mmCIF file of C-alpha atoms in Angstrom:
data_model
loop_
_atom_site.group_PDB
_atom_site.id
_atom_site.type_symbol
_atom_site.label_atom_id
_atom_site.label_comp_id
_atom_site.label_asym_id
_atom_site.label_seq_id
_atom_site.Cartn_x
_atom_site.Cartn_y
_atom_site.Cartn_z
ATOM 1 C CA ASP V 193 106.760 62.737 114.788
ATOM 2 C CA ILE V 194 103.664 64.013 113.030
ATOM 3 C CA GLN V 195 101.730 61.156 111.451
ATOM 4 C CA MET V 196 100.061 61.788 108.120
ATOM 5 C CA THR V 197 97.101 59.576 107.228
ATOM 6 C CA GLN V 198 95.699 59.504 103.731
ATOM 7 C CA SER V 199 92.357 58.124 102.676
ATOM 8 C CA PRO V 200 91.448 56.213 100.749
ATOM 9 C CA SER V 201 94.560 54.166 100.120
ATOM 10 C CA SER V 202 93.277 53.510 96.620
ATOM 11 C CA LEU V 203 90.329 54.461 94.487
ATOM 12 C CA SER V 204 88.943 53.612 91.098
ATOM 13 C CA ALA V 205 87.740 56.356 88.818
ATOM 14 C CA SER V 206 86.941 57.028 85.198
ATOM 15 C CA VAL V 207 88.229 59.576 82.720
ATOM 16 C CA GLY V 208 86.387 62.818 83.296
ATOM 17 C CA ASP V 209 85.646 62.121 86.968
ATOM 18 C CA ARG V 210 86.337 64.470 89.831
ATOM 19 C CA VAL V 211 88.148 62.822 92.719
ATOM 20 C CA THR V 212 89.047 63.950 96.209
ATOM 21 C CA ILE V 213 91.834 62.597 98.389
ATOM 22 C CA THR V 214 92.010 63.334 102.094
ATOM 23 C CA CYS V 215 95.084 63.803 104.268
ATOM 24 C CA ARG V 216 94.887 64.095 108.039
ATOM 25 C CA ALA V 217 97.725 65.189 110.307
ATOM 26 C CA SER V 218 98.109 63.862 113.842
ATOM 27 C CA GLN V 219 98.514 67.443 115.077
ATOM 28 C CA ASP V 220 97.980 70.977 113.847
ATOM 29 C CA ILE V 221 100.330 71.756 110.931
ATOM 30 C CA ASN V 222 98.762 75.104 109.974
ATOM 31 C CA ASN V 223 98.994 75.059 106.169
ATOM 32 C CA TYR V 224 102.465 73.459 105.903
ATOM 33 C CA LEU V 225 101.198 70.760 103.598
ATOM 34 C CA ALA V 226 102.372 69.660 100.158
ATOM 35 C CA TRP V 227 101.013 67.213 97.594
ATOM 36 C CA PHE V 228 102.997 65.082 95.154
ATOM 37 C CA GLN V 229 102.107 62.895 92.196
ATOM 38 C CA GLN V 230 104.138 59.790 91.432
ATOM 39 C CA LYS V 231 103.827 57.534 88.416
ATOM 40 C CA PRO V 232 105.307 54.018 88.367
ATOM 41 C CA GLY V 233 109.076 54.026 88.047
ATOM 42 C CA LYS V 234 109.243 57.820 88.151
ATOM 43 C CA ALA V 235 110.256 60.427 90.689
ATOM 44 C CA PRO V 236 107.569 62.277 92.597
ATOM 45 C CA LYS V 237 106.337 65.475 90.999
ATOM 46 C CA SER V 238 105.530 68.430 93.205
ATOM 47 C CA LEU V 239 101.955 69.624 92.719
ATOM 48 C CA ILE V 240 100.918 71.851 95.602
ATOM 49 C CA TYR V 241 102.595 73.609 98.519
ATOM 50 C CA ALA V 242 101.254 75.545 101.487
ATOM 51 C CA ALA V 243 98.043 73.527 101.208
ATOM 52 C CA PHE V 244 96.656 75.216 98.103
ATOM 53 C CA PHE V 245 99.359 76.959 96.033
ATOM 54 C CA LEU V 246 100.058 75.272 92.715
ATOM 55 C CA GLN V 247 103.646 74.639 91.735
ATOM 56 C CA SER V 248 104.720 76.311 88.523
ATOM 57 C CA GLY V 249 103.355 74.514 85.479
ATOM 58 C CA VAL V 250 100.760 72.467 87.357
ATOM 59 C CA PRO V 251 97.342 72.751 85.701
ATOM 60 C CA PRO V 252 94.484 74.221 87.717
ATOM 61 C CA LYS V 253 92.537 70.983 87.531
ATOM 62 C CA PHE V 254 94.512 70.190 90.661
ATOM 63 C CA SER V 255 93.388 72.033 93.757
ATOM 64 C CA GLY V 256 94.180 71.792 97.432
ATOM 65 C CA SER V 257 92.363 72.939 100.503
ATOM 66 C CA GLY V 258 92.387 72.676 104.261
ATOM 67 C CA SER V 259 94.324 73.859 107.259
ATOM 68 C CA GLY V 260 95.136 72.643 110.717
ATOM 69 C CA THR V 261 94.796 68.858 110.574
ATOM 70 C CA ASP V 262 92.515 68.130 107.619
ATOM 71 C CA PHE V 263 93.408 68.630 103.984
ATOM 72 C CA THR V 264 92.111 67.595 100.589
ATOM 73 C CA LEU V 265 93.478 67.261 97.083
ATOM 74 C CA THR V 266 90.876 67.462 94.341
ATOM 75 C CA ILE V 267 91.491 66.495 90.741
ATOM 76 C CA SER V 268 88.878 67.675 88.270
ATOM 77 C CA GLY V 269 88.284 66.109 84.895
ATOM 78 C CA LEU V 270 90.548 63.089 85.327
ATOM 79 C CA GLN V 271 92.678 62.347 82.306
ATOM 80 C CA PRO V 272 94.662 59.169 81.586
ATOM 81 C CA GLU V 273 97.896 60.895 82.642
ATOM 82 C CA ASP V 274 96.436 61.616 86.089
ATOM 83 C CA PHE V 275 96.266 57.972 87.079
ATOM 84 C CA ALA V 276 99.075 57.770 89.606
ATOM 85 C CA THR V 277 99.817 57.631 93.321
ATOM 86 C CA TYR V 278 99.437 60.830 95.297
ATOM 87 C CA TYR V 279 101.258 61.658 98.540
ATOM 88 C CA CYS V 280 100.831 64.418 101.069
ATOM 89 C CA GLN V 281 103.710 65.725 103.161
ATOM 90 C CA GLN V 282 103.823 67.944 106.223
ATOM 91 C CA TYR V 283 106.649 70.386 106.707
ATOM 92 C CA LYS V 284 105.509 72.008 109.940
ATOM 93 C CA SER V 285 108.045 70.140 112.047
ATOM 94 C CA TYR V 286 110.937 67.731 111.803
ATOM 95 C CA PRO V 287 111.242 65.059 110.737
ATOM 96 C CA LEU V 288 109.246 65.882 107.642
ATOM 97 C CA THR V 289 106.739 63.098 107.079
ATOM 98 C CA PHE V 290 104.647 61.785 104.210
ATOM 99 C CA GLY V 291 101.284 60.140 104.037
ATOM 100 C CA GLY V 292 101.083 56.537 102.914
ATOM 101 C CA GLY V 293 99.832 57.428 99.454
ATOM 102 C CA THR V 294 96.593 57.147 97.499
ATOM 103 C CA LYS V 295 96.634 55.175 94.281
ATOM 104 C CA VAL V 296 94.195 56.482 91.691
ATOM 105 C CA GLU V 297 93.345 53.690 89.277
ATOM 106 C CA ILE V 298 91.197 53.390 86.233
ATOM 107 C CA GLN E 287 115.226 74.871 84.892
ATOM 108 C CA VAL E 288 116.981 73.185 87.786
ATOM 109 C CA GLN E 289 117.926 69.561 87.233
ATOM 110 C CA LEU E 290 119.246 67.057 89.736
ATOM 111 C CA GLN E 291 120.963 63.771 89.000
ATOM 112 C CA GLU E 292 121.828 61.100 91.532
ATOM 113 C CA SER E 293 124.822 58.819 91.101
ATOM 114 C CA GLY E 294 126.513 56.108 93.079
ATOM 115 C CA PRO E 295 126.842 52.348 93.498
ATOM 116 C CA GLY E 296 123.689 50.365 92.968
ATOM 117 C CA LEU E 297 124.835 47.557 95.234
ATOM 118 C CA VAL E 298 126.179 47.859 98.768
ATOM 119 C CA LYS E 299 127.139 45.052 101.126
ATOM 120 C CA PRO E 300 125.440 44.701 104.514
ATOM 121 C CA SER E 301 127.212 46.679 107.240
ATOM 122 C CA GLY E 302 128.836 48.775 104.540
ATOM 123 C CA THR E 303 128.369 52.430 103.649
ATOM 124 C CA LEU E 304 125.955 53.749 101.065
ATOM 125 C CA SER E 305 127.367 56.783 99.258
ATOM 126 C CA LEU E 306 125.409 58.853 96.763
ATOM 127 C CA THR E 307 125.998 62.158 95.043
ATOM 128 C CA CYS E 308 123.498 64.554 93.556
ATOM 129 C CA ALA E 309 124.718 66.831 90.783
ATOM 130 C CA VAL E 310 122.832 70.091 90.424
ATOM 131 C CA SER E 311 122.554 71.835 87.053
ATOM 132 C CA GLY E 312 120.613 74.878 85.919
ATOM 133 C CA GLY E 313 121.108 76.513 89.283
ATOM 134 C CA SER E 314 123.646 77.076 92.032
ATOM 135 C CA ILE E 315 123.931 74.911 95.094
ATOM 136 C CA SER E 316 124.900 78.120 96.871
ATOM 137 C CA SER E 317 121.426 79.562 96.362
ATOM 138 C CA SER E 318 119.085 80.139 99.300
ATOM 139 C CA ASN E 319 117.640 76.642 98.951
ATOM 140 C CA TRP E 320 118.181 73.625 101.138
ATOM 141 C CA TRP E 321 118.992 70.303 99.474
ATOM 142 C CA SER E 322 117.284 67.101 100.545
ATOM 143 C CA TRP E 323 117.380 63.339 100.338
ATOM 144 C CA VAL E 324 114.245 61.180 100.300
ATOM 145 C CA ARG E 325 114.060 57.423 99.876
ATOM 146 C CA GLN E 326 111.424 54.916 98.850
ATOM 147 C CA PRO E 327 111.728 51.180 99.526
ATOM 148 C CA PRO E 328 110.355 49.050 96.694
ATOM 149 C CA GLY E 329 106.566 49.160 96.678
ATOM 150 C CA LYS E 330 106.415 51.445 99.715
ATOM 151 C CA GLY E 331 106.019 55.100 100.558
ATOM 152 C CA LEU E 332 108.366 58.052 100.807
ATOM 153 C CA GLU E 333 110.712 58.692 103.733
ATOM 154 C CA TRP E 334 112.563 61.955 104.368
ATOM 155 C CA ILE E 335 116.218 61.375 105.240
ATOM 156 C CA GLY E 336 117.397 64.912 105.810
ATOM 157 C CA LYS E 337 118.611 68.130 104.256
ATOM 158 C CA ILE E 338 121.701 70.291 103.954
ATOM 159 C CA TYR E 339 122.415 73.950 103.261
ATOM 160 C CA HIS E 340 125.381 75.090 101.189
ATOM 161 C CA GLY E 341 126.974 76.490 104.330
ATOM 162 C CA GLY E 342 127.036 73.018 105.803
ATOM 163 C CA SER E 343 124.075 73.204 108.175
ATOM 164 C CA THR E 344 122.112 69.984 108.295
ATOM 165 C CA ASN E 345 118.890 68.549 109.631
ATOM 166 C CA TYR E 346 118.623 64.768 109.770
ATOM 167 C CA ASN E 347 115.736 62.428 110.449
ATOM 168 C CA PRO E 348 116.395 60.979 113.936
ATOM 169 C CA SER E 349 115.185 57.582 112.736
ATOM 170 C CA PHE E 350 118.547 57.131 111.064
ATOM 171 C CA LYS E 351 120.198 57.155 114.459
ATOM 172 C CA ASN E 352 123.455 58.920 113.611
ATOM 173 C CA ARG E 353 124.082 56.720 110.571
ATOM 174 C CA VAL E 354 123.663 59.553 108.098
ATOM 175 C CA THR E 355 126.035 62.282 106.969
ATOM 176 C CA MET E 356 125.404 64.859 104.265
ATOM 177 C CA SER E 357 127.919 67.192 102.669
ATOM 178 C CA VAL E 358 128.144 69.836 99.969
ATOM 179 C CA ASP E 359 130.834 70.392 97.363
ATOM 180 C CA LYS E 360 130.311 73.904 96.076
ATOM 181 C CA SER E 361 133.143 73.623 93.562
ATOM 182 C CA LYS E 362 131.309 70.751 91.848
ATOM 183 C CA ASN E 363 127.807 72.096 92.489
ATOM 184 C CA GLU E 364 126.789 68.849 94.125
ATOM 185 C CA PHE E 365 125.820 67.403 97.462
ATOM 186 C CA SER E 366 126.202 63.955 98.915
ATOM 187 C CA LEU E 367 124.673 61.386 101.211
ATOM 188 C CA MET E 368 126.464 58.776 103.254
ATOM 189 C CA LEU E 369 124.560 56.143 105.207
ATOM 190 C CA ASN E 370 126.619 53.684 107.183
ATOM 191 C CA SER E 371 125.947 50.301 108.779
ATOM 192 C CA VAL E 372 123.390 49.514 106.094
ATOM 193 C CA THR E 373 121.069 46.527 106.162
ATOM 194 C CA ALA E 374 118.594 45.106 103.690
ATOM 195 C CA ALA E 375 116.031 47.530 105.102
ATOM 196 C CA ASP E 376 118.020 50.364 103.531
ATOM 197 C CA SER E 377 117.408 49.000 100.038
ATOM 198 C CA ALA E 378 115.403 51.689 98.281
ATOM 199 C CA VAL E 379 115.254 54.218 95.502
ATOM 200 C CA TYR E 380 117.061 57.292 96.768
ATOM 201 C CA TYR E 381 115.982 60.698 95.504
ATOM 202 C CA CYS E 382 117.694 64.024 95.879
ATOM 203 C CA ALA E 383 115.531 67.114 95.805
ATOM 204 C CA ARG E 384 115.661 70.864 96.147
ATOM 205 C CA ALA E 385 113.584 72.424 98.887
ATOM 206 C CA MET E 386 111.744 75.590 98.008
ATOM 207 C CA THR E 387 112.880 78.924 99.340
ATOM 208 C CA GLY E 388 110.472 79.832 102.112
ATOM 209 C CA ASP E 389 108.564 76.537 102.076
ATOM 210 C CA ASP E 390 110.477 73.531 103.332
ATOM 211 C CA THR E 391 109.181 71.111 100.735
ATOM 212 C CA PRO E 392 110.690 69.883 97.448
ATOM 213 C CA ASP E 393 109.973 71.574 94.157
ATOM 214 C CA TYR E 394 112.572 69.821 91.993
ATOM 215 C CA TRP E 395 113.485 66.135 92.213
ATOM 216 C CA GLY E 396 116.171 63.923 90.750
ATOM 217 C CA GLN E 397 115.107 60.843 88.822
ATOM 218 C CA GLY E 398 116.158 58.564 91.659
ATOM 219 C CA THR E 399 118.676 55.773 91.940
ATOM 220 C CA LEU E 400 118.053 52.262 93.204
ATOM 221 C CA VAL E 401 120.398 51.024 95.885
ATOM 222 C CA THR E 402 120.258 47.386 96.904
ATOM 223 C CA VAL E 403 121.910 46.142 100.078
ATOM 224 C CA SER E 404 122.987 42.556 99.571
ATOM 225 C CA SER E 405 126.020 40.359 99.944
#
């Protein structure tokens, strides 16, 4: 299985900050990488697919980059509604696997 | 706008079978999308269980060791998950999701349903 490692596991930030979350794959996954946002008690929300394409309706303050094994999710101008846990997922090979999550806290 | 809604018992006895259904609205289950199940134990991360196509093709996570079966009911526009020989470790919120066409990752998710395995 491909292991997905996210860092940091949590971070503290302030409204207006720009934050970057890193996701590393245990092997080359090309750009088969997605990002999800999850708020407490809610289902995940799809943000980004294919490493940098935004899902419909996702604001451009979210951006993704990377290819191969190293990827980043950047959130610009943090707003209160952005405080959540973020997960990456590889879909290069089966079983599909997720990172352990990064909790973005105030 | 596609919507998915999970349903099923919230409590299952150990060694029993977990059965969940996901009703799809706002779209056809016979589209070119695959349909997935993902679970999340309380306070933990996400785990992919598997996926099914409307024609019946499936792809399961081997970690479930032949305990899992998925099916589609096109007449009801829904798909289902069965997980047998459950233990407390199977207690989780179970989500159904639609995989994108062309990119094998979810774009739409159900709200999730909590299943607890306990006697």
